């Protein structure tokens, strides 16, 4: 048994009276005396296949055909009088029940459930239209991302998940250890990491960037696409402790090439998903976010606004003067908060905004210092509804300046010796960025909470399933 006959394909069939077999789960049942309507869904599309089952009066086998039950149905495809183009005609003898679902206890009833409730039943929520539509879009978007880079000759580099360096220098790493927590070996009061599995302190990676830089400065344009981990306590609708990130790294590329690549990647993926997931998008446009399709269309068509951090601060100060209230202060030197980012993209520019030239104090050590010695060649892309979706920069390729930045920030230069060496031997201008995959899925689906666009969210105090 191997089911290739997905409902998505069945619904496009043209031949009438064709015998087919369908496998799936019953969504609804409407009984009358000698025939019963079943709506079958197999997870391949939002639309159910309507099945009309002939039977004799009071056939006891009907009792088990409830919402949630899994079945195989053999029948013939016929044109339908209803909403769908086709329906399946069969008799009760051709319905095979694999597994019942007791109507009194099955957690997914016919009614609409809240997304909060669905999070509690993560093992069953992919059987809902919303979560399945989001996950089909997620699958397509991953494929589109690989297509984008592969078609441009980028190499996919698998960077490690266990790492000894903190790329962002923000100290938000999950430690990886096999040392017994109840009896940690110490040496002069300090943990003796030489006894640990790797013989040194290691963590789950926060970013594959530094390792991607190694490959980009040898093979040219590369990218990584994998899980990253941040022990952030921020309990927001845009932060996960485990999220997926796409990180291209381009040799012989400056900040302008970086911005161009990021903008065309976003547009490419949106367009691809619009072309290939049209039914899922129109479902989400109807039930989740009425402005979704128009917004995606607009993002594809318009060039993104490009401004400097200094301009962003000026615009926000103007907004404050005109009466807009923010929770966090706006001041040159402060990081932009998501309320500021969203105001810029949603209210001022009304399109995605690429911000460059951030103060060096609020950005990571590896970003290339501008001639003013105050700002760095960073770029963040802000999008409506979310704020920051991409963070990237041109990298500091000058050995002495990089060393100075590492020391200024109190990082241990020994930890970055190999990173510094890339600047000692055949250094090249290079640049890259990180696109948060789940934030991209929020943009693509109109969903509000990042917990609903990843199959199994890991957040502060939560790692169910
Ligand atoms: O801005 P970030 O921290 O940049 C980096 O990690 C760089 N090393 C990337 C690079 O240049 N190669 O993160 C990049 C993106 C953010 O813009 C955001 O979309 C996403 O990753 N992100 C998160 N997504 C979900 N949950 C979190 N906790 C996230 N932190 C960052
Ligand atoms: Mg960032």
XYZ file of C-alpha atoms and ligand atoms in Angstrom:
497
model
C 0.000 0.000 0.000
C 1.401 3.362 -1.007
C -0.932 6.280 -1.451
C -0.044 8.446 -4.433
C -3.595 9.528 -5.083
C -3.694 12.720 -3.055
C -6.966 14.657 -2.967
C -5.170 17.714 -4.351
C -4.615 15.740 -7.587
C -7.952 13.941 -7.553
C -9.768 17.296 -7.588
C -8.123 18.195 -10.885
C -9.143 14.963 -12.637
C -11.250 15.271 -15.764
C -12.300 11.692 -16.513
C -15.786 10.761 -15.308
C -16.759 7.369 -13.821
C -13.069 6.704 -13.138
C -12.411 4.212 -10.348
C -10.101 5.576 -7.668
C -9.039 4.951 -4.085
C -8.759 7.771 -1.586
C -7.147 7.676 1.859
C -7.719 10.272 4.546
C -9.522 11.446 7.644
C -13.223 12.193 7.927
C -13.875 15.871 8.568
C -17.673 15.763 8.619
C -20.569 13.358 8.137
C -24.168 14.126 7.140
C -26.456 11.110 7.279
C -29.775 10.479 5.637
C -31.745 7.271 5.307
C -30.008 5.459 2.466
C -26.986 7.594 1.754
C -24.424 9.591 3.721
C -22.181 12.517 2.801
C -18.595 12.297 4.062
C -16.048 15.091 3.685
C -12.555 13.577 3.452
C -9.309 15.475 3.949
C -5.850 13.965 3.474
C -3.691 16.985 4.303
C -2.732 17.680 0.692
C -4.992 20.727 0.301
C -7.605 22.791 2.086
C -10.463 21.403 -0.002
C -12.178 18.216 1.160
C -13.280 15.500 -1.195
C -17.016 14.941 -0.885
C -17.964 11.274 -0.824
C -21.506 9.943 -1.217
C -21.899 6.541 0.414
C -24.918 4.370 -0.432
C -26.150 2.041 2.269
C -29.224 0.329 3.572
C -31.268 1.902 6.351
C -29.720 1.684 9.826
C -26.449 0.127 8.656
C -24.467 -0.180 11.895
C -21.117 0.395 10.162
C -22.037 4.089 9.787
C -21.700 4.659 13.519
C -17.908 4.505 13.445
C -17.542 6.891 10.494
C -17.119 9.987 12.648
C -15.063 13.183 12.504
C -11.409 12.207 12.932
C -11.698 8.579 11.806
C -9.215 7.365 9.168
C -10.502 5.546 6.109
C -9.795 4.068 2.717
C -12.597 4.561 0.205
C -12.851 2.952 -3.213
C -15.319 4.556 -5.565
C -15.915 6.340 -8.852
C -15.334 9.999 -9.599
C -18.413 11.867 -10.840
C -19.230 15.498 -11.615
C -20.751 17.180 -8.589
C -23.862 19.287 -8.164
C -22.237 20.932 -5.149
C -19.447 23.482 -4.717
C -16.601 21.204 -5.783
C -16.175 20.091 -9.394
C -16.061 16.408 -8.437
C -17.322 13.970 -5.864
C -16.714 10.325 -5.112
C -19.585 7.809 -5.331
C -19.343 4.591 -3.386
C -21.177 2.054 -1.221
C -20.646 1.262 2.428
C -18.976 -2.042 1.452
C -16.147 -0.072 -0.184
C -15.354 1.992 2.905
C -12.515 0.534 4.999
C -12.092 1.951 8.477
C -8.494 2.074 9.759
C -9.004 3.883 13.031
C -12.021 5.216 14.862
C -12.151 8.579 16.627
C -14.621 8.714 19.462
C -16.878 11.717 18.939
C -17.144 12.419 22.667
C -13.393 12.654 23.273
C -11.779 13.633 19.922
C -10.263 17.077 20.681
C -10.950 18.481 17.193
C -14.629 19.035 16.692
C -16.342 20.479 13.646
C -16.349 23.990 15.147
C -13.552 26.543 14.873
C -10.925 26.207 17.606
C -8.675 28.995 18.896
C -4.989 28.915 17.963
C -4.151 28.963 21.691
C -6.160 25.778 22.206
C -4.540 24.172 19.153
C -1.076 24.836 20.621
C -2.018 22.571 23.528
C -2.762 19.722 21.116
C 0.322 20.020 18.938
C 0.006 16.339 18.023
C -3.401 16.929 16.397
C -3.283 20.529 15.197
C -1.810 19.697 11.750
C -5.212 18.105 11.061
C -6.743 21.599 10.960
C -6.979 23.636 7.775
C -5.044 26.589 9.182
C -2.005 24.731 10.517
C -1.828 22.426 7.482
C -2.013 25.413 5.088
C 0.787 27.152 7.010
C 2.965 24.027 6.951
C 2.431 23.463 3.215
C 3.519 27.067 2.635
C 6.492 26.502 4.936
C 7.510 23.460 2.920
C 7.212 25.325 -0.383
C 9.090 28.356 0.945
C 12.070 26.173 1.972
C 12.160 24.688 -1.488
C 11.961 28.149 -3.094
C 14.853 29.381 -0.951
C 17.065 26.520 -2.095
C 15.992 27.135 -5.702
C 16.848 30.819 -5.445
C 20.379 30.180 -4.223
C 21.074 27.078 -6.282
C 20.000 28.829 -9.479
C 22.485 31.588 -8.677
C 25.333 29.130 -8.098
C 25.500 29.428 -4.297
C 26.773 26.332 -2.437
C 24.740 24.955 0.459
C 27.141 24.566 3.386
C 26.074 22.565 6.441
C 27.487 24.584 9.302
C 27.734 22.932 12.726
C 25.014 23.080 15.348
C 27.445 22.566 18.211
C 29.845 25.458 18.369
C 32.527 26.912 20.599
C 32.028 30.514 19.440
C 29.269 33.005 20.158
C 28.672 34.656 16.793
C 26.460 37.446 18.036
C 28.433 37.923 21.266
C 25.158 38.347 23.107
C 25.653 35.496 25.577
C 22.315 33.872 24.748
C 23.662 30.396 24.171
C 22.399 27.013 25.346
C 25.310 25.124 26.770
C 26.063 21.609 25.501
C 27.666 19.401 28.087
C 27.918 15.823 29.328
C 29.288 16.904 32.708
C 27.120 15.661 35.578
C 25.147 18.707 36.746
C 24.902 17.384 40.304
C 28.694 17.005 40.566
C 30.442 19.365 38.172
C 34.244 18.881 38.252
C 36.074 22.046 39.304
C 39.662 23.277 39.271
C 40.439 26.156 41.670
C 36.727 26.850 42.016
C 36.160 27.057 38.220
C 34.369 24.444 36.101
C 36.980 22.130 34.587
C 35.861 21.930 30.976
C 38.818 19.773 30.014
C 36.719 16.951 31.535
C 33.740 17.803 29.322
C 32.891 15.869 26.146
C 34.695 18.208 23.753
C 37.386 19.183 26.255
C 36.131 22.752 26.222
C 32.986 24.783 26.754
C 30.512 24.384 23.867
C 27.007 25.524 23.036
C 24.263 25.230 20.447
C 24.940 27.710 17.677
C 23.149 31.086 17.505
C 24.150 31.508 13.850
C 26.089 29.687 11.138
C 27.574 32.923 9.841
C 31.168 32.664 11.054
C 31.532 29.178 9.602
C 29.772 30.262 6.392
C 32.375 33.027 6.084
C 35.114 30.373 6.110
C 33.545 28.680 3.099
C 32.632 31.899 1.284
C 36.250 33.041 1.481
C 37.265 29.797 -0.221
C 34.415 28.808 -2.548
C 32.709 32.121 -3.254
C 29.002 32.501 -2.639
C 27.576 30.086 -0.057
C 24.559 29.789 2.192
C 23.448 27.879 5.234
C 19.860 27.035 6.120
C 19.399 25.298 9.428
C 18.201 25.503 12.989
C 19.703 28.057 15.354
C 19.188 28.403 19.078
C 18.878 31.376 21.384
C 18.272 31.277 25.097
C 16.263 34.484 24.894
C 13.835 35.001 27.709
C 11.777 37.353 25.555
C 8.282 35.930 25.516
C 6.997 37.650 22.384
C 5.029 36.636 19.310
C 8.223 36.954 17.205
C 10.851 35.079 19.231
C 11.590 31.376 19.444
C 14.363 29.603 21.345
C 14.841 27.289 18.340
C 14.309 28.849 14.927
C 15.519 28.279 11.393
C 17.726 30.780 9.654
C 18.877 31.277 6.070
C 22.332 32.813 5.955
C 23.991 33.576 2.623
C 27.594 34.724 2.687
C 29.028 36.341 -0.446
C 32.679 36.889 -1.282
C 33.633 39.996 -3.280
C 30.401 41.658 -2.234
C 29.680 44.896 -0.395
C 26.687 46.222 1.530
C 24.890 47.245 -1.674
C 25.186 43.750 -3.165
C 24.001 42.404 0.185
C 20.852 44.571 0.170
C 20.104 43.690 -3.451
C 20.377 39.949 -2.776
C 18.195 40.151 0.328
C 15.488 42.118 -1.465
C 15.419 39.820 -4.474
C 15.354 36.712 -2.239
C 12.278 37.976 -0.388
C 10.489 38.887 -3.608
C 11.399 35.576 -5.243
C 10.069 33.481 -2.357
C 6.845 35.477 -2.055
C 6.192 35.171 -5.767
C 6.979 31.456 -5.782
C 4.586 30.810 -2.897
C 1.880 32.917 -4.576
C 2.297 30.843 -7.733
C 2.417 27.447 -6.025
C 0.273 27.769 -2.888
C -2.596 29.864 -4.254
C -5.369 27.874 -2.509
C -3.641 27.932 0.857
C -3.011 31.669 0.553
C -6.595 32.437 -0.380
C -7.793 30.329 2.568
C -5.532 32.338 4.908
C -6.581 35.573 3.226
C -10.199 34.719 3.982
C -9.883 33.380 7.527
C -6.687 34.796 9.055
C -5.757 38.113 7.447
C -7.963 39.832 4.886
C -5.108 42.054 3.682
C -2.629 39.221 3.095
C -2.755 38.779 -0.689
C -2.799 42.491 -1.450
C 0.182 43.040 0.852
C 2.243 40.214 -0.661
C 1.467 41.458 -4.160
C 2.551 44.962 -3.219
C 5.828 43.766 -1.658
C 6.717 41.967 -4.901
C 5.976 44.943 -7.103
C 7.609 47.868 -5.300
C 11.263 48.539 -4.589
C 11.941 48.545 -0.837
C 12.646 51.907 0.785
C 16.328 52.324 1.714
C 17.219 54.697 4.538
C 19.999 55.168 7.063
C 19.592 54.618 10.766
C 20.071 58.368 11.245
C 17.185 59.074 8.859
C 15.067 56.497 10.684
C 15.666 58.310 13.984
C 14.786 61.654 12.368
C 11.539 60.251 10.963
C 10.591 58.757 14.313
C 11.373 62.042 16.106
C 9.117 63.850 13.630
C 6.364 61.335 14.372
C 6.743 61.945 18.123
C 6.492 65.715 17.535
C 3.262 65.153 15.642
C 1.793 63.300 18.617
C 2.706 59.625 18.087
C 3.450 57.815 21.361
C 6.048 55.029 21.715
C 6.730 52.907 24.759
C 10.534 53.054 24.291
C 12.517 56.304 23.847
C 13.795 57.315 20.405
C 17.350 58.593 20.551
C 20.383 58.341 18.246
C 22.434 55.490 19.703
C 19.491 53.424 20.980
C 18.505 50.254 19.197
C 15.245 50.384 17.260
C 12.484 48.527 19.091
C 9.915 46.556 17.145
C 7.296 49.303 17.711
C 9.680 51.749 15.959
C 10.460 49.292 13.166
C 6.789 48.658 12.552
C 5.963 52.364 12.568
C 8.610 52.992 9.912
C 7.412 50.232 7.599
C 3.650 50.391 8.264
C 2.998 54.095 8.773
C 5.805 56.109 7.200
C 7.030 54.171 4.158
C 4.113 51.714 3.764
C 6.464 49.113 2.263
C 9.478 47.081 3.410
C 12.347 49.295 4.576
C 16.073 48.533 4.516
C 17.931 50.445 7.215
C 21.722 50.831 7.027
C 24.483 52.539 8.996
C 23.630 51.591 12.584
C 25.786 52.832 15.490
C 28.559 50.306 16.086
C 27.675 50.043 19.795
C 24.378 48.298 19.106
C 25.660 45.852 16.482
C 27.913 42.782 16.458
C 31.727 42.883 16.415
C 32.102 41.540 12.860
C 30.357 44.374 11.026
C 32.473 46.639 8.828
C 33.220 50.004 10.368
C 32.328 53.052 8.271
C 34.838 55.856 7.720
C 33.034 57.951 10.372
C 34.242 55.301 12.905
C 30.822 55.598 14.577
C 28.532 53.547 12.370
C 28.799 50.124 10.750
C 27.758 48.756 7.365
C 24.841 46.866 8.836
C 21.513 46.426 7.161
C 18.204 45.345 8.653
C 15.105 44.761 6.564
C 11.842 45.697 8.255
C 8.479 44.465 6.990
C 4.869 45.344 7.824
C 3.283 43.402 10.681
C 6.599 42.046 11.937
C 9.467 44.550 12.018
C 12.949 43.077 11.534
C 12.924 40.031 9.269
C 16.536 40.194 8.034
C 19.740 41.297 9.732
C 23.023 41.450 7.879
C 26.145 43.433 7.096
C 29.301 43.841 5.135
C 31.977 42.094 7.224
C 35.054 43.774 8.654
C 37.800 42.415 6.414
C 40.614 44.537 7.843
C 42.674 42.491 10.335
C 43.701 45.370 12.599
C 40.288 46.989 12.807
C 38.624 43.629 13.515
C 41.146 42.856 16.266
C 40.521 46.256 17.782
C 36.727 45.708 17.738
C 37.112 42.281 19.392
C 39.190 43.830 22.155
C 36.908 46.864 22.554
C 33.961 44.567 23.124
C 35.851 42.515 25.708
C 35.731 39.331 23.629
C 38.580 36.857 23.993
C 40.748 37.170 20.884
C 41.883 33.549 21.317
C 38.304 32.391 20.653
C 38.365 34.169 17.291
C 41.915 33.329 16.161
C 40.738 31.410 13.082
C 38.259 34.155 12.202
C 41.063 36.715 12.380
C 43.292 34.522 10.208
C 40.791 34.737 7.369
C 41.758 38.441 7.328
C 45.461 37.678 7.458
C 45.594 35.356 4.455
C 43.905 36.591 1.283
C 41.221 38.712 2.882
C 38.296 39.762 0.655
C 35.434 42.193 0.947
C 32.422 40.064 1.794
C 28.903 40.389 3.099
C 25.922 38.337 4.161
C 22.702 38.316 6.104
C 20.374 36.167 8.148
C 16.728 35.734 7.255
C 14.595 34.399 10.115
C 12.608 31.624 8.449
C 9.668 31.727 10.866
C 9.400 35.502 10.510
C 9.259 34.948 6.757
C 6.432 32.438 7.288
C 4.581 35.007 9.412
C 4.884 37.416 6.492
C 3.752 34.794 3.979
C 0.745 33.574 5.957
C -0.535 36.601 7.873
C -0.347 34.553 11.088
C 0.200 36.648 14.214
C 2.133 34.318 16.498
C 5.457 32.675 15.634
C 4.388 29.604 17.667
C 1.848 28.794 14.961
C 4.236 28.756 11.992
C 6.719 26.120 13.231
C 5.559 22.534 13.786
C 6.844 22.314 17.362
C 7.658 25.687 18.942
C 10.353 25.910 21.595
C 9.994 28.998 23.748
C 10.907 30.058 27.281
C 9.419 27.406 29.620
C 7.955 25.390 26.783
C 9.319 22.392 24.883
C 6.285 20.135 24.439
C 6.206 17.259 21.963
O 19.851 39.796 13.383
P 20.361 38.438 13.732
O 20.663 38.161 15.156
O 21.615 38.209 12.810
C 22.452 37.120 12.821
O 22.309 36.130 13.466
C 23.560 37.234 11.812
N 24.632 36.298 12.211
C 23.013 36.924 10.447
C 24.044 37.012 9.349
O 24.472 38.111 9.034
N 24.432 35.898 8.775
O 19.298 37.346 13.246
C 18.907 37.294 11.898
C 17.411 37.111 11.791
C 16.595 38.246 12.393
O 16.462 39.309 11.495
C 15.276 37.551 12.661
O 14.493 37.473 11.480
C 15.697 36.145 13.026
O 16.996 35.951 12.503
N 15.719 35.935 14.476
C 14.796 35.226 15.152
N 13.699 34.579 14.746
C 12.969 33.939 15.675
N 13.283 33.899 16.988
C 14.387 34.521 17.447
N 14.703 34.458 18.738
C 15.197 35.231 16.512
N 16.341 35.944 16.609
C 16.642 36.357 15.372
Mg 19.229 41.560 14.203
